[in-house]
Coordinates of C-alpha atoms and ligand atoms in Angstrom, one line a residue:
V1 CA 0.1 0.3 0.0
H2 CA 1.5 3.0 -0.9
A3 CA 1.0 6.1 1.2
S4 CA -0.8 8.9 -0.5
D5 CA 0.5 11.5 1.8
G6 CA 2.3 11.5 5.0
T7 CA -0.4 10.5 7.2
H8 CA -3.0 8.9 5.1
R9 CA -2.8 5.6 3.3
L10 CA -4.3 5.2 -0.3
Y11 CA -7.1 2.5 1.1
E12 CA -7.7 4.8 3.9
R13 CA -8.7 7.9 1.7
L14 CA -11.1 5.3 -0.2
A15 CA -12.6 4.5 2.6
D16 CA -13.0 8.1 3.9
E17 CA -14.3 9.0 0.5
L18 CA -17.1 6.3 0.5
A19 CA -17.8 6.7 4.2
A20 CA -18.6 10.6 3.3
S21 CA -21.0 9.4 0.5
I22 CA -23.0 7.2 3.0
Q23 CA -23.2 10.0 5.8
S24 CA -24.2 12.8 2.9
G25 CA -26.8 9.8 1.7
A26 CA -25.4 9.8 -1.9
L27 CA -25.3 6.2 -0.9
R28 CA -28.3 4.3 1.0
P29 CA -28.4 1.7 3.5
G30 CA -29.1 -1.6 1.0
D31 CA -27.3 0.1 -2.2
R32 CA -24.6 -2.1 -3.4
L33 CA -21.3 -0.4 -3.9
P34 CA -18.8 -0.6 -7.3
S35 CA -17.7 -4.1 -7.4
V36 CA -14.2 -3.9 -6.2
R37 CA -12.8 -4.7 -9.5
S38 CA -14.5 -1.8 -10.7
L39 CA -13.8 0.8 -8.4
S40 CA -10.0 -0.4 -8.6
R41 CA -10.0 0.8 -12.4
Q42 CA -12.0 3.5 -12.1
Q43 CA -9.8 4.8 -9.3
R44 CA -6.6 3.3 -10.9
V45 CA -5.9 1.8 -7.4
S46 CA -4.9 -2.0 -7.0
V47 CA -7.5 -4.7 -6.5
S48 CA -6.0 -5.1 -2.7
T49 CA -6.4 -1.4 -2.0
V50 CA -10.0 -1.2 -3.0
L51 CA -10.4 -4.6 -0.8
E52 CA -8.7 -2.9 2.3
A53 CA -10.9 0.2 1.9
Y54 CA -13.8 -2.4 1.7
V55 CA -12.4 -4.3 5.2
R56 CA -11.9 -1.0 6.6
L57 CA -15.9 0.4 6.4
E58 CA -17.1 -3.0 7.3
N59 CA -14.8 -2.6 10.5
Q60 CA -16.6 0.5 10.7
G61 CA -19.8 -0.7 10.7
L62 CA -20.8 1.1 7.3
V63 CA -20.3 -1.8 4.9
E64 CA -21.6 -5.4 4.8
V65 CA -20.7 -8.2 2.4
R66 CA -23.4 -10.6 1.2
P67 CA -21.9 -14.0 -0.1
Q68 CA -21.9 -14.6 -3.6
S69 CA -23.5 -10.9 -4.3
G70 CA -21.1 -7.9 -3.3
H71 CA -20.5 -4.9 -0.7
Y72 CA -23.8 -3.0 0.5
V73 CA -24.5 0.1 2.8
R74 CA -25.4 -1.9 5.7
L75 CA -29.0 -1.0 6.6
R76 CA -29.4 0.7 10.0
R77 CA -30.2 -1.9 12.1
S78 CA -30.5 -0.5 15.2
L79 CA -33.1 2.2 14.6
L80 CA -35.2 -0.7 12.8
E81 CA -34.7 -3.1 15.7
E82 CA -36.6 0.0 17.9
V83 CA -39.4 0.2 15.6
A84 CA -42.7 -1.0 16.9
E85 CA -44.3 -4.0 15.2
P86 CA -48.0 -3.5 14.7
R87 CA -50.4 -4.2 17.7
A88 CA -51.9 -7.6 17.7
A89 CA -55.5 -7.5 16.8
R90 CA -58.5 -8.3 18.7
P91 CA -61.6 -8.6 16.2
S92 CA -64.9 -9.4 17.9
M93 CA -65.1 -13.5 16.5
T94 CA -68.6 -13.2 15.6
P95 CA -69.6 -14.6 12.1
T96 CA -70.1 -11.5 9.4
K97 CA -71.4 -11.6 6.1
V98 CA -69.0 -10.4 3.8
S99 CA -69.2 -7.1 1.5
I100 CA -66.0 -6.5 0.2
R101 CA -65.8 -6.6 -3.3
E102 CA -67.0 -2.8 -4.5
R103 CA -64.2 -1.8 -1.9
V104 CA -61.5 -4.1 -3.5
M105 CA -62.6 -3.3 -7.0
S106 CA -62.1 0.8 -5.9
V107 CA -58.8 0.4 -5.0
Y108 CA -57.8 -2.0 -8.0
G109 CA -58.9 -0.2 -10.5
A110 CA -56.0 1.9 -10.6
V111 CA -53.5 -1.4 -10.8
R112 CA -53.3 -1.5 -14.3
D113 CA -52.0 2.0 -15.2
P114 CA -48.6 1.5 -16.0
G115 CA -48.0 5.5 -14.8
V116 CA -49.0 4.7 -11.1
V117 CA -46.3 3.3 -8.8
Q118 CA -47.3 -0.2 -7.6
L119 CA -47.3 -0.7 -4.0
G120 CA -50.7 -1.7 -3.5
A121 CA -51.3 -5.2 -5.0
A122 CA -48.7 -8.1 -4.0
Y123 CA -46.8 -9.3 -7.1
L124 CA -43.0 -9.1 -8.4
S125 CA -42.2 -7.2 -10.8
P126 CA -41.0 -9.2 -14.2
E127 CA -37.2 -8.4 -13.9
L128 CA -37.3 -10.4 -10.7
L129 CA -38.8 -13.2 -12.7
P130 CA -37.0 -15.6 -15.0
A131 CA -39.3 -14.1 -17.7
E132 CA -37.1 -14.8 -20.4
K133 CA -35.8 -18.2 -19.8
L134 CA -39.8 -19.5 -19.4
G135 CA -40.7 -17.7 -22.4
R136 CA -38.0 -19.7 -24.1
M137 CA -39.1 -23.2 -22.5
L138 CA -42.8 -22.2 -23.3
G139 CA -41.9 -21.8 -26.9
A140 CA -39.9 -25.1 -26.9
V141 CA -42.1 -27.2 -25.5
A142 CA -45.1 -25.9 -27.9
R143 CA -42.6 -27.1 -30.6
S144 CA -41.6 -30.1 -29.3
A145 CA -45.0 -31.5 -28.3
P146 CA -47.8 -29.6 -30.3
G147 CA -50.4 -31.9 -30.2
I148 CA -50.3 -32.4 -26.3
G149 CA -49.8 -28.3 -26.0
V150 CA -53.3 -28.0 -27.8
S151 CA -55.1 -30.7 -26.0
Y152 CA -57.4 -30.6 -23.3
D153 CA -55.5 -31.7 -19.8
P154 CA -58.7 -32.9 -17.5
P155 CA -57.7 -33.2 -14.4
P156 CA -55.7 -33.9 -12.0
G157 CA -53.6 -32.5 -14.9
F158 CA -50.1 -32.6 -16.4
A159 CA -48.5 -35.5 -14.4
P160 CA -44.7 -34.6 -14.9
L161 CA -45.4 -31.4 -13.4
R162 CA -47.6 -33.4 -10.2
R163 CA -44.6 -35.6 -10.3
L164 CA -42.6 -32.8 -10.0
I165 CA -44.6 -31.0 -7.2
A166 CA -44.9 -34.1 -5.4
R167 CA -40.8 -34.5 -5.8
R168 CA -40.5 -31.0 -4.0
S169 CA -42.9 -31.7 -1.1
L170 CA -40.4 -34.3 0.3
D171 CA -38.1 -30.8 1.2
W172 CA -40.8 -29.7 3.0
G173 CA -41.7 -33.1 4.9
C174 CA -45.5 -33.7 3.0
R175 CA -44.5 -36.6 1.1
L176 CA -47.7 -35.7 -1.3
A177 CA -47.7 -38.6 -4.5
P178 CA -48.1 -36.9 -7.8
D179 CA -51.6 -39.0 -7.4
D180 CA -52.7 -36.4 -4.5
I181 CA -52.6 -33.2 -6.3
V182 CA -54.7 -31.5 -8.8
T183 CA -53.8 -28.4 -10.5
T184 CA -55.6 -25.8 -10.7
V185 CA -55.8 -22.0 -12.3
G186 CA -53.7 -20.1 -9.8
A187 CA -53.4 -20.8 -6.1
I188 CA -56.7 -18.7 -6.1
E189 CA -59.2 -21.4 -8.3
G190 CA -57.6 -24.2 -5.7
L191 CA -59.0 -22.4 -2.7
Q192 CA -62.1 -21.5 -3.8
L193 CA -62.6 -25.4 -5.3
C194 CA -61.7 -26.8 -1.9
L195 CA -64.0 -24.4 -0.1
R196 CA -66.9 -25.6 -2.6
A197 CA -66.1 -29.4 -1.5
V198 CA -66.4 -28.5 2.2
T199 CA -68.9 -25.8 2.4
K200 CA -72.6 -24.4 1.4
A201 CA -74.0 -20.9 1.6
G202 CA -74.5 -19.5 4.8
D203 CA -71.7 -22.1 6.4
K204 CA -69.1 -20.5 8.8
V205 CA -65.5 -20.3 7.9
V206 CA -62.4 -19.4 9.9
V207 CA -59.9 -16.8 8.6
E208 CA -57.1 -14.8 10.1
S209 CA -57.5 -11.0 10.8
P210 CA -55.8 -9.7 8.9
T211 CA -56.0 -11.4 6.1
Y212 CA -55.5 -11.8 2.0
Y213 CA -58.8 -10.1 0.5
G214 CA -59.0 -12.6 -2.0
M215 CA -60.0 -15.0 0.8
L216 CA -63.0 -12.5 2.0
Q217 CA -63.9 -12.4 -1.9
L218 CA -64.2 -15.8 -2.1
I219 CA -65.8 -16.1 1.1
E220 CA -68.3 -13.1 -0.3
S221 CA -69.1 -14.6 -3.7
M222 CA -70.1 -18.0 -2.0
G223 CA -72.4 -16.7 0.6
L224 CA -70.3 -17.6 3.4
K225 CA -69.8 -16.5 6.8
A226 CA -66.5 -15.4 8.0
I227 CA -65.1 -15.5 11.7
E228 CA -62.0 -13.8 12.0
V229 CA -59.2 -15.0 14.4
P230 CA -56.8 -12.9 15.5
V231 CA -53.2 -13.2 13.8
R232 CA -50.0 -12.4 16.2
P233 CA -47.6 -10.5 14.0
R234 CA -45.1 -12.9 14.0
S235 CA -46.1 -15.9 15.2
G236 CA -49.4 -16.4 13.5
I237 CA -53.1 -17.5 14.5
D238 CA -53.8 -17.2 17.9
L239 CA -54.6 -20.7 18.9
D240 CA -56.7 -20.2 22.0
A241 CA -58.8 -17.8 20.2
L242 CA -59.3 -20.3 17.4
Q243 CA -60.3 -22.6 20.3
Q244 CA -62.5 -20.2 21.8
V245 CA -64.4 -20.2 18.5
L246 CA -64.5 -23.6 17.9
R247 CA -66.5 -24.1 21.1
A248 CA -68.6 -21.2 20.2
H249 CA -69.5 -22.0 16.4
R250 CA -70.1 -24.8 14.1
V251 CA -66.9 -24.0 11.9
K252 CA -67.4 -26.0 8.6
A253 CA -63.5 -24.8 7.4
C254 CA -60.5 -23.0 8.1
L255 CA -59.0 -20.9 5.2
L256 CA -55.5 -20.1 6.7
I257 CA -52.3 -18.8 5.4
P258 CA -49.8 -20.2 8.3
N259 CA -46.4 -19.7 6.1
F260 CA -45.9 -15.9 6.2
N261 CA -49.6 -14.9 6.5
N262 CA -50.7 -12.2 3.9
P263 CA -50.1 -9.2 4.9
L264 CA -48.6 -9.7 8.4
G265 CA -45.3 -11.9 7.0
S266 CA -46.1 -14.5 10.2
L267 CA -45.2 -17.7 10.5
L268 CA -46.7 -20.3 12.4
S269 CA -44.4 -22.5 14.7
D270 CA -44.5 -26.2 13.9
A271 CA -45.5 -26.7 17.4
D272 CA -48.1 -24.4 16.7
K273 CA -49.1 -26.6 13.2
A274 CA -49.3 -29.5 14.6
H275 CA -51.7 -28.5 17.5
L276 CA -53.6 -26.4 14.7
V277 CA -53.9 -29.7 12.8
R278 CA -54.7 -31.7 15.6
L279 CA -57.1 -29.5 16.9
L280 CA -59.3 -29.2 13.5
S281 CA -58.5 -32.7 12.9
E282 CA -60.3 -34.0 15.9
R283 CA -63.5 -32.0 15.2
E284 CA -63.2 -33.1 11.6
I285 CA -63.3 -29.8 10.6
P286 CA -60.9 -29.3 6.9
L287 CA -58.4 -26.8 7.1
I288 CA -57.7 -24.9 3.6
E289 CA -54.1 -24.4 3.2
D290 CA -52.7 -21.3 1.7
D291 CA -48.8 -22.0 1.2
I292 CA -48.3 -19.8 -2.1
Y293 CA -45.2 -17.5 0.0
G294 CA -43.6 -20.6 1.8
D295 CA -40.8 -20.9 -0.7
L296 CA -40.3 -17.3 -0.1
Y297 CA -38.8 -17.7 3.7
F298 CA -36.1 -15.4 5.0
G299 CA -34.7 -17.9 8.2
A300 CA -32.6 -20.9 7.1
A301 CA -34.9 -23.4 5.8
R302 CA -38.1 -23.8 4.2
P303 CA -40.8 -23.9 6.6
R304 CA -42.6 -26.9 6.8
P305 CA -46.9 -26.5 5.6
A306 CA -49.3 -27.6 8.1
K307 CA -50.0 -30.3 5.6
A308 CA -46.5 -32.0 6.7
F309 CA -48.6 -33.1 10.1
D310 CA -51.6 -34.0 8.4
R311 CA -52.3 -37.8 9.7
D312 CA -56.4 -38.1 8.6
G313 CA -56.5 -36.1 5.2
F314 CA -58.0 -32.7 6.7
V315 CA -55.8 -30.6 5.2
M316 CA -56.3 -28.8 1.7
L317 CA -53.1 -27.5 0.7
C318 CA -53.0 -25.1 -1.9
S319 CA -50.2 -23.1 -3.6
S320 CA -49.2 -21.7 -6.9
F321 CA -45.9 -20.7 -8.9
S322 CA -47.2 -17.0 -9.2
K323 CA -45.1 -15.6 -6.3
T324 CA -41.9 -17.1 -7.5
L325 CA -42.1 -17.6 -11.4
A326 CA -44.9 -16.3 -13.4
P327 CA -48.4 -14.7 -12.0
G328 CA -49.4 -14.5 -15.4
Y329 CA -49.2 -18.2 -16.1
R330 CA -51.8 -19.1 -13.6
V331 CA -50.5 -22.6 -13.0
G332 CA -51.6 -23.3 -8.9
W333 CA -52.2 -26.9 -7.6
T334 CA -53.8 -28.3 -4.7
A335 CA -53.3 -31.5 -2.1
P336 CA -57.0 -31.8 -0.8
G337 CA -56.2 -34.7 1.1
R338 CA -59.5 -37.0 1.9
F339 CA -61.6 -34.4 -0.4
R340 CA -59.5 -35.1 -3.5
A341 CA -62.3 -36.7 -5.6
Q342 CA -64.4 -33.9 -4.7
V343 CA -62.2 -31.7 -5.6
E344 CA -61.2 -32.8 -9.1
L345 CA -65.1 -33.3 -10.2
L346 CA -65.4 -29.7 -9.5
K347 CA -62.2 -28.6 -11.5
F348 CA -63.9 -30.2 -14.3
V349 CA -66.9 -28.5 -13.8
N350 CA -65.5 -25.4 -13.3
T351 CA -62.8 -25.2 -15.8
V352 CA -62.1 -28.6 -17.4
G353 CA -58.6 -28.4 -16.7
T354 CA -55.7 -26.0 -16.6
P355 CA -54.0 -24.6 -19.5
T356 CA -51.6 -27.0 -20.9
L357 CA -48.7 -25.2 -22.2
P358 CA -48.2 -22.8 -19.0
Q359 CA -48.1 -26.5 -17.0
M360 CA -45.4 -27.9 -19.5
A361 CA -43.4 -24.9 -19.2
I362 CA -43.6 -24.6 -15.4
A363 CA -42.6 -28.2 -15.3
E364 CA -40.0 -27.6 -17.4
F365 CA -38.6 -24.9 -15.5
L366 CA -38.7 -27.1 -12.4
E367 CA -36.8 -30.0 -14.7
T368 CA -34.0 -27.8 -15.6
G369 CA -34.5 -24.3 -15.4
G370 CA -32.2 -24.0 -12.2
Y371 CA -35.6 -23.1 -9.7
D372 CA -33.5 -23.6 -6.9
H373 CA -30.9 -21.0 -7.7
H374 CA -33.5 -18.8 -8.7
L375 CA -35.6 -19.0 -5.2
R376 CA -32.1 -18.2 -3.1
R377 CA -31.5 -15.3 -5.2
L378 CA -35.1 -14.0 -5.2
R379 CA -35.1 -14.7 -1.5
R380 CA -31.9 -12.7 -0.8
V381 CA -33.1 -10.3 -2.6
L382 CA -36.8 -10.4 -1.2
E383 CA -35.1 -10.0 2.1
A384 CA -33.0 -7.2 1.3
Q385 CA -35.7 -5.1 -0.4
V386 CA -38.2 -5.6 2.8
E387 CA -35.4 -3.7 4.6
Q388 CA -34.8 -1.1 2.5
F389 CA -38.1 -0.4 2.5
R390 CA -38.6 -0.7 6.2
A391 CA -35.8 1.9 6.3
A392 CA -37.6 4.4 4.4
I393 CA -40.6 3.9 6.1
V394 CA -38.8 4.7 9.4
E395 CA -37.4 7.6 7.9
H396 CA -40.4 9.3 6.6
F397 CA -43.6 8.2 8.1
P398 CA -45.2 10.0 11.6
E399 CA -44.0 9.5 15.0
G400 CA -45.6 6.3 16.3
T401 CA -45.8 4.6 12.6
R402 CA -45.8 0.7 13.5
I403 CA -44.5 -1.9 11.0
S404 CA -44.3 -5.5 10.8
R405 CA -41.0 -7.4 10.8
P406 CA -42.0 -10.3 8.0
L407 CA -40.6 -13.7 8.4
G408 CA -40.8 -14.2 4.6
G409 CA -42.8 -13.0 1.5
F410 CA -42.2 -9.2 0.3
L411 CA -45.3 -7.7 2.2
L412 CA -45.3 -4.7 4.5
W413 CA -48.3 -4.1 7.1
I414 CA -48.0 -0.4 8.6
E415 CA -50.2 0.5 11.6
L416 CA -50.3 4.6 11.4
P417 CA -51.3 6.3 14.3
P418 CA -54.7 5.8 15.1
R419 CA -56.3 8.8 14.1
A420 CA -55.3 8.5 10.1
D421 CA -57.6 6.9 7.9
A422 CA -55.8 5.0 5.3
F423 CA -58.6 5.1 2.9
E424 CA -57.7 8.6 2.4
L425 CA -54.5 7.9 2.6
H426 CA -54.9 5.8 -0.4
S427 CA -57.3 8.7 -2.5
R428 CA -54.8 11.0 -2.0
A429 CA -52.0 8.6 -3.1
L430 CA -53.5 8.1 -6.0
E431 CA -53.5 11.7 -6.9
R432 CA -50.0 11.6 -7.0
G433 CA -49.4 8.4 -9.1
I434 CA -49.0 6.0 -5.9
S435 CA -51.6 2.8 -5.3
I436 CA -51.2 1.2 -1.7
A437 CA -53.5 -1.2 0.3
P438 CA -55.7 0.3 2.9
G439 CA -56.0 -1.9 5.9
A440 CA -59.9 -2.5 6.0
L441 CA -59.6 -4.6 2.7
F442 CA -57.8 -7.1 5.0
S443 CA -60.7 -7.4 7.3
A444 CA -64.4 -9.0 6.9
K445 CA -65.7 -6.2 9.8
Q446 CA -63.5 -3.7 8.0
R447 CA -61.1 -2.8 10.6
Y448 CA -57.7 -1.9 10.6
K449 CA -58.7 1.5 9.2
N450 CA -55.1 3.3 10.4
C451 CA -53.2 0.3 8.5
L452 CA -52.1 -0.5 5.3
R453 CA -50.3 -2.8 3.2
L454 CA -47.3 -2.3 1.2
S455 CA -45.3 -4.4 -1.4
C456 CA -41.6 -4.5 -1.8
G457 CA -41.9 -6.5 -4.9
F458 CA -40.0 -3.9 -6.9
A459 CA -36.3 -3.2 -7.2
W460 CA -35.8 -0.6 -4.7
S461 CA -35.0 2.8 -6.8
E462 CA -35.1 6.7 -6.4
R463 CA -39.2 6.3 -7.4
F464 CA -39.6 4.5 -4.7
E465 CA -37.8 6.9 -1.9
R466 CA -39.7 9.4 -3.7
S467 CA -43.0 7.6 -3.1
I468 CA -42.4 6.2 0.6
R469 CA -41.6 10.2 1.3
S470 CA -44.9 11.3 -0.4
L471 CA -46.9 8.5 1.5
G472 CA -45.0 9.9 4.8
E473 CA -46.2 13.4 3.9
I474 CA -50.0 12.4 3.0
A475 CA -50.2 10.3 6.4
R476 CA -48.7 13.4 8.1
S477 CA -51.0 15.6 7.1
L478 CA -54.2 13.5 7.5
E479 CA -52.7 13.3 11.2
R480 CA -52.5 16.7 11.6
R481 CA -55.8 17.5 10.2
R482 CA -57.6 15.1 12.3
A483 CA -55.8 16.4 15.3
M484 CA -57.5 19.9 14.7
Ligands
PLP501 C1 -52.4 -15.5 0.1 C2 -52.4 -16.0 -1.3 N1 -53.5 -16.6 -2.0 C3 -53.3 -16.5 -3.1 C4 -53.1 -15.5 -3.7 C5 -53.8 -15.4 -5.7 O1 -52.2 -16.5 -6.1 P1 -52.7 -16.8 -7.4 O2 -52.3 -15.6 -8.3 O3 -51.8 -17.9 -7.9 O4 -54.2 -17.1 -7.8 C6 -52.5 -14.3 -3.3 C7 -52.0 -13.3 -4.4 O5 -51.8 -12.0 -3.9 C8 -52.2 -14.4 -2.1 O6 -51.2 -13.5 -1.7

């Protein structure tokens, strides 16, 4: 290392310059620093000088290394650790006729507009998905098996795909057989078929509170009644509360998201999953389990679905490739346990079959496309993005804002100070070209008026920074107005 002047070594000067950029905000938490080689070329210093500079920044706690990815400006973990999480909900657990459709439509009218910053809907931007590779595979399977591609594929669905899903299920402790599985048009069709197989109009169904509004829309469209049971922000549905409900009501099904509940990102422990399955099986109540976010864990291992604890076939597992590969391909599946024959029949009645070519392309991707490699990368990116969004919210939102700490997925649930109205925030944000999901969409009783869900499914950029700042400004102004 050469001394650049009497006191400062070259690597120290380089590190100090980078530190100044971090302090000034030119480089923000979560930003990637230039690669060692490109910085060495640009600054005309040796690779080892850059490496030493990066080590110095690491020792100062300003930079962190992410394996196989590079050097990043460290997130302000101390600040993020201090932010309070949303309070556990205490909904009144009485059956409710759901009426949410119009509210959902009023919010999602804006989602198709490409000019709007999409923080509301839970989907990943195409650049995080292997869109081109999938497209090539779609073309290749269509050419190589044109007859199969244009033919009906009646239930239970494309056999190679079912076999590959069954093989993957061994990794989650499920040991599904290909014939346990029926493919569906997205997870949403699976959820609907399972509900139809085990309920009729007027029946009572347990959902989490808050829960994905798609569940509430299904319940509404089928004339069912929802009973909301609270979800603890990190550890999932409150089983004591569920037991109370089971004692008080004749529940016909539970429709739950044990792995990374939408919107909270909470995760039910294995012990709780086993307990949940036992509680329901004893009463012969089907558990319709939505595991659509299960592969997007931030922890060390893929969490098991509740289905892994199912001995009597009362768990009806549903998932899809919408959150990991291609929502537009609409390929999902269900393993409906002892209700498989009914579900298969309903599937035939509903849509005859799942479109053949997308199933073939996804099967090809699972077989040869490096799905696990893609998932590893996606998980790393999403975890960093979630932290990035959280950091920006901490910075820009009003004092007293609470933010979820999801354990997987890419959604954040935000509780504003009590007086703020998230529907108003939604309307005002839309005027500035930003869409969000107001909290009242996530409850049959339209609670959570001061909450909202944000999606972190797009790569962090200046545009999102500006949008979060705008949302924070609007939230502050709403709060001030209410306070007057
Ligand atoms: C929990 C949950 N289930 C189901 C769906 C819908 O899945 P699909 O697009 O596969 O029908 C979503 C989409 O947002 C979701 O968040």
